[in-house]
mmCIF file of C-alpha atoms in Angstrom:
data_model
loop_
_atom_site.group_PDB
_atom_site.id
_atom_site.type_symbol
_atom_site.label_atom_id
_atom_site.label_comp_id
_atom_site.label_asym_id
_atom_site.label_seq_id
_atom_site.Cartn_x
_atom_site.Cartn_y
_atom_site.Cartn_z
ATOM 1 C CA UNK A 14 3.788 -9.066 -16.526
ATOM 2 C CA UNK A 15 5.399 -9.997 -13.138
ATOM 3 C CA UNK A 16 4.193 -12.417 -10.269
ATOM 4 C CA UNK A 17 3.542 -10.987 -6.985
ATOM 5 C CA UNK A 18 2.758 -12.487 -3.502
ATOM 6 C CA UNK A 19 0.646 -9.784 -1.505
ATOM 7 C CA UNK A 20 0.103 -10.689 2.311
ATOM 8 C CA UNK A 21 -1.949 -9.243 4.582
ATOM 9 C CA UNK A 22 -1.822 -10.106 7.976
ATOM 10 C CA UNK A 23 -4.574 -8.471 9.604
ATOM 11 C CA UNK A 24 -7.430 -8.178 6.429
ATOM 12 C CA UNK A 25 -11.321 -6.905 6.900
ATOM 13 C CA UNK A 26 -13.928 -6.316 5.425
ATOM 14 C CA UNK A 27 -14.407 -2.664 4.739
ATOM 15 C CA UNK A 28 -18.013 -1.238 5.242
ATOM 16 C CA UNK A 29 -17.779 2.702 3.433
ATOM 17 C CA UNK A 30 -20.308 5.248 4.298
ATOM 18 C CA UNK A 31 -20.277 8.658 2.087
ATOM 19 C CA UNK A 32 -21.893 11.153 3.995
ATOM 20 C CA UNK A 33 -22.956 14.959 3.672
ATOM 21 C CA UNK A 34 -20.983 15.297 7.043
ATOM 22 C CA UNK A 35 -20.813 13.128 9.956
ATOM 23 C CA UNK A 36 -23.259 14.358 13.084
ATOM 24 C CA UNK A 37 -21.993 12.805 16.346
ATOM 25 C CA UNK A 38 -24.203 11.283 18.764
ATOM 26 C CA UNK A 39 -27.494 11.749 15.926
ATOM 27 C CA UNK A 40 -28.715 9.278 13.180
ATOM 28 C CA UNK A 41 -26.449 9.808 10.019
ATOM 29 C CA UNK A 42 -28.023 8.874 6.555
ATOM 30 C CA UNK A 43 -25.198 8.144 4.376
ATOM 31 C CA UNK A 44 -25.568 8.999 0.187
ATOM 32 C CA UNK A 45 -24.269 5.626 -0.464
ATOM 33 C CA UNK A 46 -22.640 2.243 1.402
ATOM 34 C CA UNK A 47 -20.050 -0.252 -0.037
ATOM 35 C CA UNK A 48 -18.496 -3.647 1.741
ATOM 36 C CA UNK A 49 -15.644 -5.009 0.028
ATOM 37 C CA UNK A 50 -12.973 -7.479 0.958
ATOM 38 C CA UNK A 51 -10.143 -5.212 2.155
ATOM 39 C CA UNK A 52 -6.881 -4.991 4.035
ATOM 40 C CA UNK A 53 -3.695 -3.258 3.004
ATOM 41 C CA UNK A 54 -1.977 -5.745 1.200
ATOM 42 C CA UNK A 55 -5.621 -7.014 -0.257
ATOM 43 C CA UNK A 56 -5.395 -3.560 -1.852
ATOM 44 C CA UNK A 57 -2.106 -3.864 -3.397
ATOM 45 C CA UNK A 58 -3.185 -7.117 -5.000
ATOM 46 C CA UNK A 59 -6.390 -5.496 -6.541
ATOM 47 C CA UNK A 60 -4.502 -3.058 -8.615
ATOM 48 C CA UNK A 61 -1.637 -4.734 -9.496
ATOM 49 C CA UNK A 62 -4.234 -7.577 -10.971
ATOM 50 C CA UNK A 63 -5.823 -4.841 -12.496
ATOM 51 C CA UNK A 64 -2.565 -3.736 -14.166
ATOM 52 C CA UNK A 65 -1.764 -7.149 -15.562
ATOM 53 C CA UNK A 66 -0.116 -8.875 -13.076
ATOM 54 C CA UNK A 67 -0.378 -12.569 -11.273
ATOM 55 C CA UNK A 68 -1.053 -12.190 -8.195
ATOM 56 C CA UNK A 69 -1.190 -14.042 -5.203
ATOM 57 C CA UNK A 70 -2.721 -13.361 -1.929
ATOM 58 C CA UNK A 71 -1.823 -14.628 1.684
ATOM 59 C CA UNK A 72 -2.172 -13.913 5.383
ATOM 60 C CA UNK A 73 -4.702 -14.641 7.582
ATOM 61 C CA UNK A 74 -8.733 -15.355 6.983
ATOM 62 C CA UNK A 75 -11.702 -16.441 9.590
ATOM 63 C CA UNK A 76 -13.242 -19.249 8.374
ATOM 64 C CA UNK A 77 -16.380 -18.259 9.592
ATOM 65 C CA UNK A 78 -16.914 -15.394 7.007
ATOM 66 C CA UNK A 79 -14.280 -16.173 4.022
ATOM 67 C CA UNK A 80 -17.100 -16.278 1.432
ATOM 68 C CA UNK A 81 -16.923 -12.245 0.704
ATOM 69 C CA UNK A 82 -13.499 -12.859 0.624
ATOM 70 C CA UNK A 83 -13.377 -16.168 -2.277
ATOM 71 C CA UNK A 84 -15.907 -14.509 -4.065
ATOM 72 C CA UNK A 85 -14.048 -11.376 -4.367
ATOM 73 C CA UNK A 86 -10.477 -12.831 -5.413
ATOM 74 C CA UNK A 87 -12.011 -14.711 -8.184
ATOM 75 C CA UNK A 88 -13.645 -11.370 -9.493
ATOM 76 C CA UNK A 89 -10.464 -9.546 -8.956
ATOM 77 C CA UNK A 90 -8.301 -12.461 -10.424
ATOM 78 C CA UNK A 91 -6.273 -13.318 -7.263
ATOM 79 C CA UNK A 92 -4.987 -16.787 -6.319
ATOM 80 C CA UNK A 93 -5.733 -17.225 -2.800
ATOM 81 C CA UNK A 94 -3.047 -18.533 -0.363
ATOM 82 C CA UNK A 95 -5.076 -17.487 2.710
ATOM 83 C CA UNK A 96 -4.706 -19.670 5.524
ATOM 84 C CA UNK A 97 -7.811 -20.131 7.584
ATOM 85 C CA UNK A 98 -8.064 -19.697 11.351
ATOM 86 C CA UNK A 99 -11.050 -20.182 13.459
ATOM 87 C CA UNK A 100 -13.634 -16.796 14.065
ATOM 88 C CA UNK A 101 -14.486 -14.191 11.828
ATOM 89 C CA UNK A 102 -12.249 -11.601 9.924
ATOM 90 C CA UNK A 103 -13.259 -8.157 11.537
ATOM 91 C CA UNK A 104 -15.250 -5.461 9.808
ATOM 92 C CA UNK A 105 -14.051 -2.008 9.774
ATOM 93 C CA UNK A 106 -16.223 1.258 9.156
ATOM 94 C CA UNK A 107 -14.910 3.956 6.911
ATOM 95 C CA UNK A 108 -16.873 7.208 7.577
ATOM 96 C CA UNK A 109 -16.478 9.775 4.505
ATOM 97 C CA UNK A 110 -17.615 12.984 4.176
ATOM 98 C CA UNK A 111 -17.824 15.433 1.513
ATOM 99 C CA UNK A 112 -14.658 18.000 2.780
ATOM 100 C CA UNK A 113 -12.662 15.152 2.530
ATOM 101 C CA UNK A 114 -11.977 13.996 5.981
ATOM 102 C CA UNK A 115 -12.178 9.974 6.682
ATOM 103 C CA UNK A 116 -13.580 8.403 10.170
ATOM 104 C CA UNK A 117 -12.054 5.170 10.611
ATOM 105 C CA UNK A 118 -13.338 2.428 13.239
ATOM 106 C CA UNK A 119 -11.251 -0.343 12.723
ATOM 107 C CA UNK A 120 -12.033 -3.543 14.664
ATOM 108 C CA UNK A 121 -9.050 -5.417 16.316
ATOM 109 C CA UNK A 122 -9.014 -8.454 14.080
ATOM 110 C CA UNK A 123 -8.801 -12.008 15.058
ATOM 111 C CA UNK A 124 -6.353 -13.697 17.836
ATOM 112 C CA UNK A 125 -3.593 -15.863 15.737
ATOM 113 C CA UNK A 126 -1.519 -18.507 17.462
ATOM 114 C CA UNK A 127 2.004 -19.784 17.090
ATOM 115 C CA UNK A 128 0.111 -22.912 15.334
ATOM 116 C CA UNK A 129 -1.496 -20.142 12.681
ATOM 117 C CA UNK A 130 2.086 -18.652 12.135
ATOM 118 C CA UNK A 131 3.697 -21.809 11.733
ATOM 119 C CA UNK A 132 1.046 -22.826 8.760
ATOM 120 C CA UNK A 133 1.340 -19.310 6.878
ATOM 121 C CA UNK A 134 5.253 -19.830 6.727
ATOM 122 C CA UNK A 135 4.505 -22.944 4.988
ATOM 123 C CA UNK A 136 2.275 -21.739 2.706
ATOM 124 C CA UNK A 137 4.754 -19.114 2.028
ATOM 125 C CA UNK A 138 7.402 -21.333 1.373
ATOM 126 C CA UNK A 139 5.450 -23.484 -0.775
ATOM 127 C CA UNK A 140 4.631 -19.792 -2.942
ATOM 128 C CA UNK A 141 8.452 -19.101 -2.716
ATOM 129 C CA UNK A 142 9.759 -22.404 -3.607
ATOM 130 C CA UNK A 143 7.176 -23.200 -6.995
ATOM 131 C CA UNK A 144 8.362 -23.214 -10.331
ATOM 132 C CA UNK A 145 7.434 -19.803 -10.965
ATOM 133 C CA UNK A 146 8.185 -18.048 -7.804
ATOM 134 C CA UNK A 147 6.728 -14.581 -6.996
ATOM 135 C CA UNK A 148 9.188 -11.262 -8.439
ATOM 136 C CA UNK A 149 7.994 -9.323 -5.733
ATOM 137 C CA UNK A 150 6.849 -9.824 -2.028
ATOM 138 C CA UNK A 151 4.511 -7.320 -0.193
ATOM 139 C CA UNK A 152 3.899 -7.222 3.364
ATOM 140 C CA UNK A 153 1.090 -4.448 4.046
ATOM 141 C CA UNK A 154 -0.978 -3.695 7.208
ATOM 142 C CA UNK A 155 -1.364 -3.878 10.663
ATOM 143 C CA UNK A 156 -0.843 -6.870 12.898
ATOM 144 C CA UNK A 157 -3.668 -8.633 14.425
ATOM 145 C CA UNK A 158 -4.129 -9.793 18.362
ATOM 146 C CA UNK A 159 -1.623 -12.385 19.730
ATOM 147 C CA UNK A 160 1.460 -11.805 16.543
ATOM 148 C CA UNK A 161 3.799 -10.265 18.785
ATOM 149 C CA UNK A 162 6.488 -8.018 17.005
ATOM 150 C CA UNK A 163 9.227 -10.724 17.129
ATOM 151 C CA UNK A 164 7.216 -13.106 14.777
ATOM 152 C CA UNK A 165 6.487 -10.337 12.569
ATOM 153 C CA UNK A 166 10.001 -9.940 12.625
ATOM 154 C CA UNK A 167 10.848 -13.871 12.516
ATOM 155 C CA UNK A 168 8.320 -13.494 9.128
ATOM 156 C CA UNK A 169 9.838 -10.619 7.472
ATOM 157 C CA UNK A 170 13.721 -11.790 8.161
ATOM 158 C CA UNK A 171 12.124 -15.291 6.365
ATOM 159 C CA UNK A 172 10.821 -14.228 3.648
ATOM 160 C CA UNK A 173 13.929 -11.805 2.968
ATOM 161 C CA UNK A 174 16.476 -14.583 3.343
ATOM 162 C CA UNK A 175 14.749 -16.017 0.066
ATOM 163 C CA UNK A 176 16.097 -13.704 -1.922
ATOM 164 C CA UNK A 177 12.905 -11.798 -3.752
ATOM 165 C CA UNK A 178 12.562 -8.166 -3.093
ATOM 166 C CA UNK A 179 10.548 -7.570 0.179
ATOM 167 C CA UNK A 180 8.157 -4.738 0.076
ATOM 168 C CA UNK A 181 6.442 -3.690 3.607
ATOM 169 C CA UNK A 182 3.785 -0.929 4.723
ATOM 170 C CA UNK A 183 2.574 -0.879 8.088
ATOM 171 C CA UNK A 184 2.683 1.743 11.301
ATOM 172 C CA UNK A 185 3.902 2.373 14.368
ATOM 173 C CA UNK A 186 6.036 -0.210 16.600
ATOM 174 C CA UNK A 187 5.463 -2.666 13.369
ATOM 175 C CA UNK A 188 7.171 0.293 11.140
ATOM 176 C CA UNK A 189 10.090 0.351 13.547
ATOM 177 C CA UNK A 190 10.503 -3.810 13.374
ATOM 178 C CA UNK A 191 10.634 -3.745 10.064
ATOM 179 C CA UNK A 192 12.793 -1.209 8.976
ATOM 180 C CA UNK A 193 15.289 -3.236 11.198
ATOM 181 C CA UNK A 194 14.728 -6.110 9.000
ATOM 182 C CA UNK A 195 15.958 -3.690 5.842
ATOM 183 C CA UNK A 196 13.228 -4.509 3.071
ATOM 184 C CA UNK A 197 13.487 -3.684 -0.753
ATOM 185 C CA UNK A 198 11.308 -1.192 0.147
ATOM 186 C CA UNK A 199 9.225 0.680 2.996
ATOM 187 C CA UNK A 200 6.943 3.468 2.704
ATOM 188 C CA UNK A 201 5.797 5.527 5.762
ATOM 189 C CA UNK A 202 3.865 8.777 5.764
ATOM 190 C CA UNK A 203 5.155 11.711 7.067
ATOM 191 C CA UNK A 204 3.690 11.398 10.651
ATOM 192 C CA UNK A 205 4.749 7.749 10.880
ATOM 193 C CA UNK A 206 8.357 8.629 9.738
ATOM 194 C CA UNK A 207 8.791 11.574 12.281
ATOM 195 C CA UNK A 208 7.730 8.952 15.097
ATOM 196 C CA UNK A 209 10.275 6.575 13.362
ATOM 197 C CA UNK A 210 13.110 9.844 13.383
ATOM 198 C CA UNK A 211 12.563 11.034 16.916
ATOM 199 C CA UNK A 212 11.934 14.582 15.587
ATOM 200 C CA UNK A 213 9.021 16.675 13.546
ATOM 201 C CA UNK A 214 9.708 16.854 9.935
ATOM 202 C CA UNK A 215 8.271 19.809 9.315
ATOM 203 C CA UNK A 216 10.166 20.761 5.808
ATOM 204 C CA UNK A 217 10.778 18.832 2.557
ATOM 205 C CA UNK A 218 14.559 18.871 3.644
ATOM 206 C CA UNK A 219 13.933 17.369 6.891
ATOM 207 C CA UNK A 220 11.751 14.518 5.510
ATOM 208 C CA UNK A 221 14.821 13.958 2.728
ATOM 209 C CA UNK A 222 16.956 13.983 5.688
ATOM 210 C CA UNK A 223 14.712 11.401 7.199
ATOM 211 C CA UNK A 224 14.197 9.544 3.833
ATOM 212 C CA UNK A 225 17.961 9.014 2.890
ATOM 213 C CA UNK A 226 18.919 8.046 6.356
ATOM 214 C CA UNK A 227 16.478 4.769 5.721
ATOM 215 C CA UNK A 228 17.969 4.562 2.681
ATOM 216 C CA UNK A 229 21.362 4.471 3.928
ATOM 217 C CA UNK A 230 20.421 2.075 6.703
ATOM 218 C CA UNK A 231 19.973 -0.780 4.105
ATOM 219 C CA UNK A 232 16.511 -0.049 2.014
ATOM 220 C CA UNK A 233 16.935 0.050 -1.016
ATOM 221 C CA UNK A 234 13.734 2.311 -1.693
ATOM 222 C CA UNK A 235 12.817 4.672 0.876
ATOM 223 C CA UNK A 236 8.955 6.220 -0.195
ATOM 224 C CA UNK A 237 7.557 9.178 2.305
ATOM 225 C CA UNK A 238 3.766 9.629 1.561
ATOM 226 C CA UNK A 239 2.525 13.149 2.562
ATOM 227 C CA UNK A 240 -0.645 12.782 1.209
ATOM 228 C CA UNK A 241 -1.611 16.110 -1.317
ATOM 229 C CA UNK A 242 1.913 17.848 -0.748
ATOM 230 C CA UNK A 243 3.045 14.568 -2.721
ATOM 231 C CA UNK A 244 6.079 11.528 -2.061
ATOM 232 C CA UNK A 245 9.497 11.495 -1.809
ATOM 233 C CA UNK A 246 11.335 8.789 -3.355
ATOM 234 C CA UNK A 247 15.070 8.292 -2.105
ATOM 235 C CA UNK A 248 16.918 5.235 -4.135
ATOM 236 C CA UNK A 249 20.784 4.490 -5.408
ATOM 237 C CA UNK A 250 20.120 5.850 -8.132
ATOM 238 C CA UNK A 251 19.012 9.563 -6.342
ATOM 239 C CA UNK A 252 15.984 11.386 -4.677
ATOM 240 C CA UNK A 253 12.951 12.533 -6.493
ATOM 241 C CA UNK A 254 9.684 14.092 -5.467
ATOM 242 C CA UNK A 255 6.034 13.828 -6.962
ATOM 243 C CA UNK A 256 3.460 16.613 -6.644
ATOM 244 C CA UNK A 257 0.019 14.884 -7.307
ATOM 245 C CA UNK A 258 -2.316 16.643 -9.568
ATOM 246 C CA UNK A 259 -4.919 19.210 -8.048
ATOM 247 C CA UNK A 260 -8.259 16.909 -7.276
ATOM 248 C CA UNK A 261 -11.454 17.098 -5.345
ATOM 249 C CA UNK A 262 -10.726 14.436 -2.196
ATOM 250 C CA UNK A 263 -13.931 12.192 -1.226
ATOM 251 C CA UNK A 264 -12.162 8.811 0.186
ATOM 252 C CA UNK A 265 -8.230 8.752 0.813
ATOM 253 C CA UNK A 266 -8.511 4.784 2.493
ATOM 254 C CA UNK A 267 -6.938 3.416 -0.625
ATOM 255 C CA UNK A 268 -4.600 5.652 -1.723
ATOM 256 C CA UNK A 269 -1.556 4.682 -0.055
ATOM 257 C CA UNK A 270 -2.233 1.149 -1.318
ATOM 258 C CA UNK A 271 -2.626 2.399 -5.077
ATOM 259 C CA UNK A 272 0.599 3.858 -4.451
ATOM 260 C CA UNK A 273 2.627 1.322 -3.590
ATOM 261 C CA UNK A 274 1.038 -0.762 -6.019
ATOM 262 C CA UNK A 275 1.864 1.664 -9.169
ATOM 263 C CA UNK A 276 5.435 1.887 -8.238
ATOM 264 C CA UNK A 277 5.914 -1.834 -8.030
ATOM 265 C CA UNK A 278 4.033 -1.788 -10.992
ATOM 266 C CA UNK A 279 7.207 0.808 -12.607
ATOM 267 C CA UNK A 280 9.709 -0.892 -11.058
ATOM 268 C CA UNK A 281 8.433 -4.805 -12.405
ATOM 269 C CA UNK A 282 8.004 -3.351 -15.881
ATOM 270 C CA UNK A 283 10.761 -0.723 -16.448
ATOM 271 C CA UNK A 284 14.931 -1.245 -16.147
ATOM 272 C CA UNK A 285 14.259 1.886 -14.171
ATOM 273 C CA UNK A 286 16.700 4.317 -15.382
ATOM 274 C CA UNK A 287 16.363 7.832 -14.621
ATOM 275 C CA UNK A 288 13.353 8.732 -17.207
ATOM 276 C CA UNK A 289 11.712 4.636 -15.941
ATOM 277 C CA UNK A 290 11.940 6.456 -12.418
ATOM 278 C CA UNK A 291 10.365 9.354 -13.474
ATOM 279 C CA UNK A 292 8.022 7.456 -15.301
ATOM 280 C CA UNK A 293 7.271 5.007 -12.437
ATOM 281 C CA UNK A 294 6.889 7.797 -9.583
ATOM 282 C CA UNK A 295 4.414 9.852 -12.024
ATOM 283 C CA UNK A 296 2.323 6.722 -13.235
ATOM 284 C CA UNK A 297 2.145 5.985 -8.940
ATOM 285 C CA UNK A 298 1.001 8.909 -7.801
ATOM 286 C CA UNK A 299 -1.432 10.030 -10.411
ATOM 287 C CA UNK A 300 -2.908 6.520 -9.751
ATOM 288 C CA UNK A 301 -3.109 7.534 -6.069
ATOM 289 C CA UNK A 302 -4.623 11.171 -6.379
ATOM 290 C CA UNK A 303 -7.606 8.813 -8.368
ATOM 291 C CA UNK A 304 -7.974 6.951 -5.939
ATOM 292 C CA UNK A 305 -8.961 9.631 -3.295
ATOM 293 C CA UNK A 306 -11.976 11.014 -5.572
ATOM 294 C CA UNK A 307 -13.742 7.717 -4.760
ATOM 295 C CA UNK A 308 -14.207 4.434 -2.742
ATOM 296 C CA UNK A 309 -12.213 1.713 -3.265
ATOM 297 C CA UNK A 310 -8.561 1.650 -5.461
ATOM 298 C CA UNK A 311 -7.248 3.744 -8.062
ATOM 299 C CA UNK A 312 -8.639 3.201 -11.734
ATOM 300 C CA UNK A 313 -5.654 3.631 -14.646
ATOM 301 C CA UNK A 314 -8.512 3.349 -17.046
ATOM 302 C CA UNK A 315 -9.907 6.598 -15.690
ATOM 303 C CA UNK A 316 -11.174 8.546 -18.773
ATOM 304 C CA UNK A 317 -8.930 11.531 -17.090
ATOM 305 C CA UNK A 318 -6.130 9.576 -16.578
ATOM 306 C CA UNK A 319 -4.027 10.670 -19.173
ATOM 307 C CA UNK A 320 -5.116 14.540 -17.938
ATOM 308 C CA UNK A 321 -4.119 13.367 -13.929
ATOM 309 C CA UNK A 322 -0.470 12.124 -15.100
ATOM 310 C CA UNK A 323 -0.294 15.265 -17.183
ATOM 311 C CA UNK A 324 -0.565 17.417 -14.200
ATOM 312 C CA UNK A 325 1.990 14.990 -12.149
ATOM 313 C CA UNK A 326 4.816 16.960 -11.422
ATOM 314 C CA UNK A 327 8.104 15.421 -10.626
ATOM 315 C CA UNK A 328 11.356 16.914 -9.299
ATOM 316 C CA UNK A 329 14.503 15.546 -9.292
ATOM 317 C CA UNK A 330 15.593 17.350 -6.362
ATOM 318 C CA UNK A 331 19.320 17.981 -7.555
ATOM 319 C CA UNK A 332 17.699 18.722 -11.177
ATOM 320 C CA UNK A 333 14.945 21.113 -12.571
ATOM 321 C CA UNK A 334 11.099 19.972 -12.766
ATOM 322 C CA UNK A 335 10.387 17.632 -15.597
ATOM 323 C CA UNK A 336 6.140 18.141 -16.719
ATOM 324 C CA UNK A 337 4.271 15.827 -18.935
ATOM 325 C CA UNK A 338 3.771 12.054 -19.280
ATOM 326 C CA UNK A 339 5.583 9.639 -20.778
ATOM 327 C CA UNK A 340 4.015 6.753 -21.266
#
């Protein structure tokens, strides 16, 4: 299995409430609470260990509350690369009800200083530069108070100039400064790619439109998430898209992070011709779509699994519908 260095800028820990429905201005009794030691790129790491992989994880941590944080990497089996600054990594809440719709209240995160920067990048570089460097790089999340977009864009343009493939997911003016940096790879949602376009993308053509002009700006994997009407996937190679199977929706936090996970988990494994792709896309988003009946990451050792990739239906959009796994 491959090596991968997961960073997350901006992590928390994420306190998940399922509820009945949420009642605004009353006391809510939730049917069950989780915390777990969270963040986009956090995410990523979890189920690419999960798949096999050695991963590493970087960013940010407070050093007032790491402990969640230590004790949950060794569970998961994650090297940690976090670099420590003073305060305490924020908590988010993650309100879930039974139709399906989330309530996030994310805190802001912790101030970071040019001094915090500077000691990441060298941690980085000391990841890049071992003797078995990561295959992969991903960059997932939002930024935290006081990293202005230039050093996110100082950090991306670094860690591209070393030559592994550069993954990123994050939002809004972040989204825009790194799509200028041209990663490996880049997955917006729908909403985030219309802000990105400067127009609603209110077909499938219009989001292809919007896909392959990313693509042809200089990544080599364009991915548009539109949650249960499924992904596009725009690459050299051509343009697919991914209907995920039919599935009762309790907690969607993770599934955009299973995602991106499963297809760098297709595209480390496979030589990815046009049955890998295939292959990859439909192993990705029937991980996703089991994510969402949950909290937490998607789980490949589902006893459905095999049934969720099954009803995975991928199009190559200048061919006919392909059904089935192969696996």
């Amino acid at each position: 299995m491959a090596r991968v260095l997961c960073i997350t800028l901006n992590p928390a820990l994420d306190l998940a409430f399922n509820l009945e429905a949420l009642a605004l201005g009353s006391v809510n009794r939730p049917t069950s609470a989780q915390l777990d030691a969270a963040g986009k790129g956090v995410n990523v790491a979890r189920v690419l260990a999960g798949l096999g992989h050695e991963v590493t994880v970087s960013g940010f941590l407070g050093n007032e509350n790491d402990a969640p944080f230590a004790r949950a990497f060794k569970q998961w089996g994650l090297a940690d690369a976090f670099v420590r600054v003073p305060g305490s990594t924020r908590i988010n809440a993650k309100l879930a009800e039974q139709s399906g719709r989330v309530t996030d209240i994310n805190g802001p995160g912790m101030p970071i200083e040019a001094e915090h920067c500077q000691a990441l990048i060298a941690t980085l570089d000391t990841a890049l530069a071992s003797a078995t460097p990561p295959e992969a790089v991903v960059v997932a999340g939002s930024l935290p108070p006081g990293l202005s977009l230039d050093a996110f864009s100082t950090l991306l343009t670094h860690l591209k100039a070393s030559g592994v493939p550069l993954w990123v997911d994050t939002s809004g003016p972040a989204l825009n400064a790194a799509i200028k940096t041209c990663p490996t790879g880049i997955k917006p949602n729908e909403n985030e790619l219309a802000e990105w376009a400067g127009s609603p993308l209110d077909s499938t053509q219009a989001q292809l439109a919007a896909a392959k002009r990313l693509h042809h700006s200089g990544i080599a994997n364009a991915l548009i998430s539109a949650g249960a009407d499924g992904v596009l996937w725009v690459n050299a190679q051509g343009a697919w898209h991914a209907t995920p199977p039919k599935v009762t929706a309790s907690n969607t936090v993770c599934a955009g992070d299973t995602f991106v996970a499963g297809m760098l988990h297709g595209l480390l494994t496979h030589q990815n011709g046009q049955q890998d792709a295939e292959q990859t896309l439909r192993f990705a988003t029937a991980l996703s779509a089991e994510a969402v009946r949950h909290v937490g990451v998607g789980n490949p050792h589902a006893t459905d699994f095999d049934s969720l990739l099954q009803h995975t239906r991928i199009r190559r959009l200048d061919d006919s519908i392909t059904e089935g796994a192969t696996r």
